[in-house]
Amino acid sequence: MEDLAGQNVYSQWSANEERAALKEKFASDPHRPLYHFIPPSNWINDPNGVIHWQGQYHLFYQYNPLAADFGVMLWGHAVSPDLVHWTDLPIALEPTPGTADSSGCWSGVVLDNGGVPTMIYTGKNGHVELPCLATSQDNLITWDKYEGNPLIAAAPEEVAGTDFRDHTIWREGATWYQGIGTGLKGGGGAVMLFSSPDLYHWTYLHPLYSGDAGVEREVYECPSFFQLGDKHLLIISSTSRSYPVCYVGKYTADHRFEPESQDRVDYGGNIFYAPQTFEDTAGRRLMWGWLREGRSREEHRAAGWAGVMSLPIQITLNDAGQVCYTFAPETQALRGANSEFGEQPVSGDHLLDTLQGDSLEIDAVFLPGTASSFGLILRASPDGAEQTRLVYDTTSGKFSIDASRSRNDQEGVNDSSLEAETYTLQPDQSLRFHVFLDRSVIEVSVNDRVYLSGRIYPTRADSQGVGLFATGGEATLKKLEAWQIGSIWE
Ligand code: DQQ
């Protein structure tokens, strides 16, 4: 890989041709998602440069097109008119030998600098990580790197080691502000704050926020800082916890962030990581995250692809000031054949006769009744030997994606680690599971508030069943609606 990085090997590379050439190979892969964004082949991780530009949504992403594994990172690029149907574009950015990004073009953002699309990303040069800039003259397709890269000569004094990467950038009047993720001497993570009159010249101010004091080797990756209503939110991905955390708080007059509450973004397992948010032209705060694999490295290398982008998730605050995660309504454009099920009691396990599939949207509302746990069964074989459960435990108030039986060839894979806050239902309060199942991908929004994701790899072609369950008593299904979803690439 090293020998290829930086030799402009991608100038002739076409993502469209690559996708077409591999279509047949991947058609027989039962785990490859049909409607979540995924590159033509090989490795994807963080969403980058997400922006709504002249009516099109641009999604750049960390990409290793040479192997289904992390490697020398480039920026892949795709565009969508509607958030769900994507067109591949050429590789946007690749390392240049002998420069600040000779070892990789890591995560970053795209900004509108007075009409000039401007990218700020982390250039990796050996172990050194510093911000670099590039601009586009052709509507975000090709990018010219700034000859003065890197933009900052060295990380601030307080930074431990060489982790100094990923960017969140906003404007206040005539001044740009930039937060860069890092880890501090003595432990803990931080987002270091800089200011600039023009995006090219930066002055270090102080940490915007530092936390996890004393936690060794903690690094805050992929910060995203933004205002929502009368609050400010900071999302960071914590290397020590391996999941993203969302802080809600105040942004003070002296440019410091003071959290008032914090919560993990994903109540499922440690699949969702490195999310990036942006405001679209309708004023919505949207987010994509990287859905990691939940299988072994050998397996994803052999599959020829690894990692998937989440669906577009909208972030809002409710009246209680809690962060709510819902799927952007544009996902309804994916809906195909519909099935509906009316009110019915649920006790034990019950597979639905007329609903099957591995690529579905499901909208199910339950009342907990006397059950101690209840929820949905997905990807079930007819004998139930293979199945995955989306569970709400009424006693502990916790959610989980129970993947302990999701594949017959392994035990206990990808069980959710439930460090999350509990979610207490009030008497008579219903629980809505809004689920997107896309072969190996599960994404769920519960009660239009909590987000969960998971990855599963059933081994049986007949693991297509959908069902309901309740344990320890009787729950009620108020209503279930489901839609089949086809491929977005046809
Ligand atoms: N991925 C990028 C980094 C970032 C990490 C490298 C998070 O910029 O910190 O691919 O997944």
mmCIF file of C-alpha atoms and ligand atoms in Angstrom, residues 43 45-46 48 62-63 70-71 73 105-108 122 165-166 219-222 237 273-274 290 292, ligand 1:
data_model
loop_
_atom_site.group_PDB
_atom_site.id
_atom_site.type_symbol
_atom_site.label_atom_id
_atom_site.label_comp_id
_atom_site.label_asym_id
_atom_site.label_seq_id
_atom_site.Cartn_x
_atom_site.Cartn_y
_atom_site.Cartn_z
ATOM 1 C CA TRP A 43 -12.716 -0.290 3.633
ATOM 2 C CA ASN A 45 -14.642 4.443 8.151
ATOM 3 C CA ASP A 46 -15.536 7.988 9.246
ATOM 4 C CA ASN A 48 -16.076 13.422 6.321
ATOM 5 C CA GLN A 62 -12.357 7.773 5.026
ATOM 6 C CA TYR A 63 -11.538 5.192 2.404
ATOM 7 C CA PHE A 70 -7.597 0.075 7.615
ATOM 8 C CA GLY A 71 -4.601 1.422 5.667
ATOM 9 C CA MET A 73 -6.481 6.705 4.112
ATOM 10 C CA CYS A 105 -5.567 12.185 4.548
ATOM 11 C CA TRP A 106 -7.504 11.700 7.770
ATOM 12 C CA SER A 107 -10.854 13.058 8.851
ATOM 13 C CA GLY A 108 -12.033 16.615 8.319
ATOM 14 C CA THR A 122 -5.814 16.027 9.167
ATOM 15 C CA ARG A 165 -6.613 15.390 14.689
ATOM 16 C CA ASP A 166 -10.153 15.844 13.359
ATOM 17 C CA VAL A 219 -8.054 10.849 22.907
ATOM 18 C CA TYR A 220 -11.173 12.693 21.784
ATOM 19 C CA GLU A 221 -11.644 11.993 18.082
ATOM 20 C CA CYS A 222 -13.973 13.559 15.527
ATOM 21 C CA SER A 237 -15.660 9.805 19.940
ATOM 22 C CA TYR A 273 -18.405 5.568 15.801
ATOM 23 C CA ALA A 274 -16.870 8.842 14.581
ATOM 24 C CA TRP A 290 -19.544 4.855 10.706
ATOM 25 C CA ARG A 292 -18.134 -0.805 12.192
HETATM 26 N N1 DQQ B 1 -10.437 7.851 11.901
HETATM 27 C C1 DQQ B 1 -9.628 8.772 11.156
HETATM 28 C C2 DQQ B 1 -9.104 9.749 12.146
HETATM 29 C C3 DQQ B 1 -10.082 9.651 13.249
HETATM 30 C C4 DQQ B 1 -10.420 8.199 13.286
HETATM 31 C C5 DQQ B 1 -8.573 7.998 10.425
HETATM 32 C C6 DQQ B 1 -11.720 7.888 13.979
HETATM 33 O O1 DQQ B 1 -9.014 11.049 11.580
HETATM 34 O O2 DQQ B 1 -9.572 10.104 14.459
HETATM 35 O O3 DQQ B 1 -9.177 7.168 9.472
HETATM 36 O O4 DQQ B 1 -12.286 6.715 13.510
#
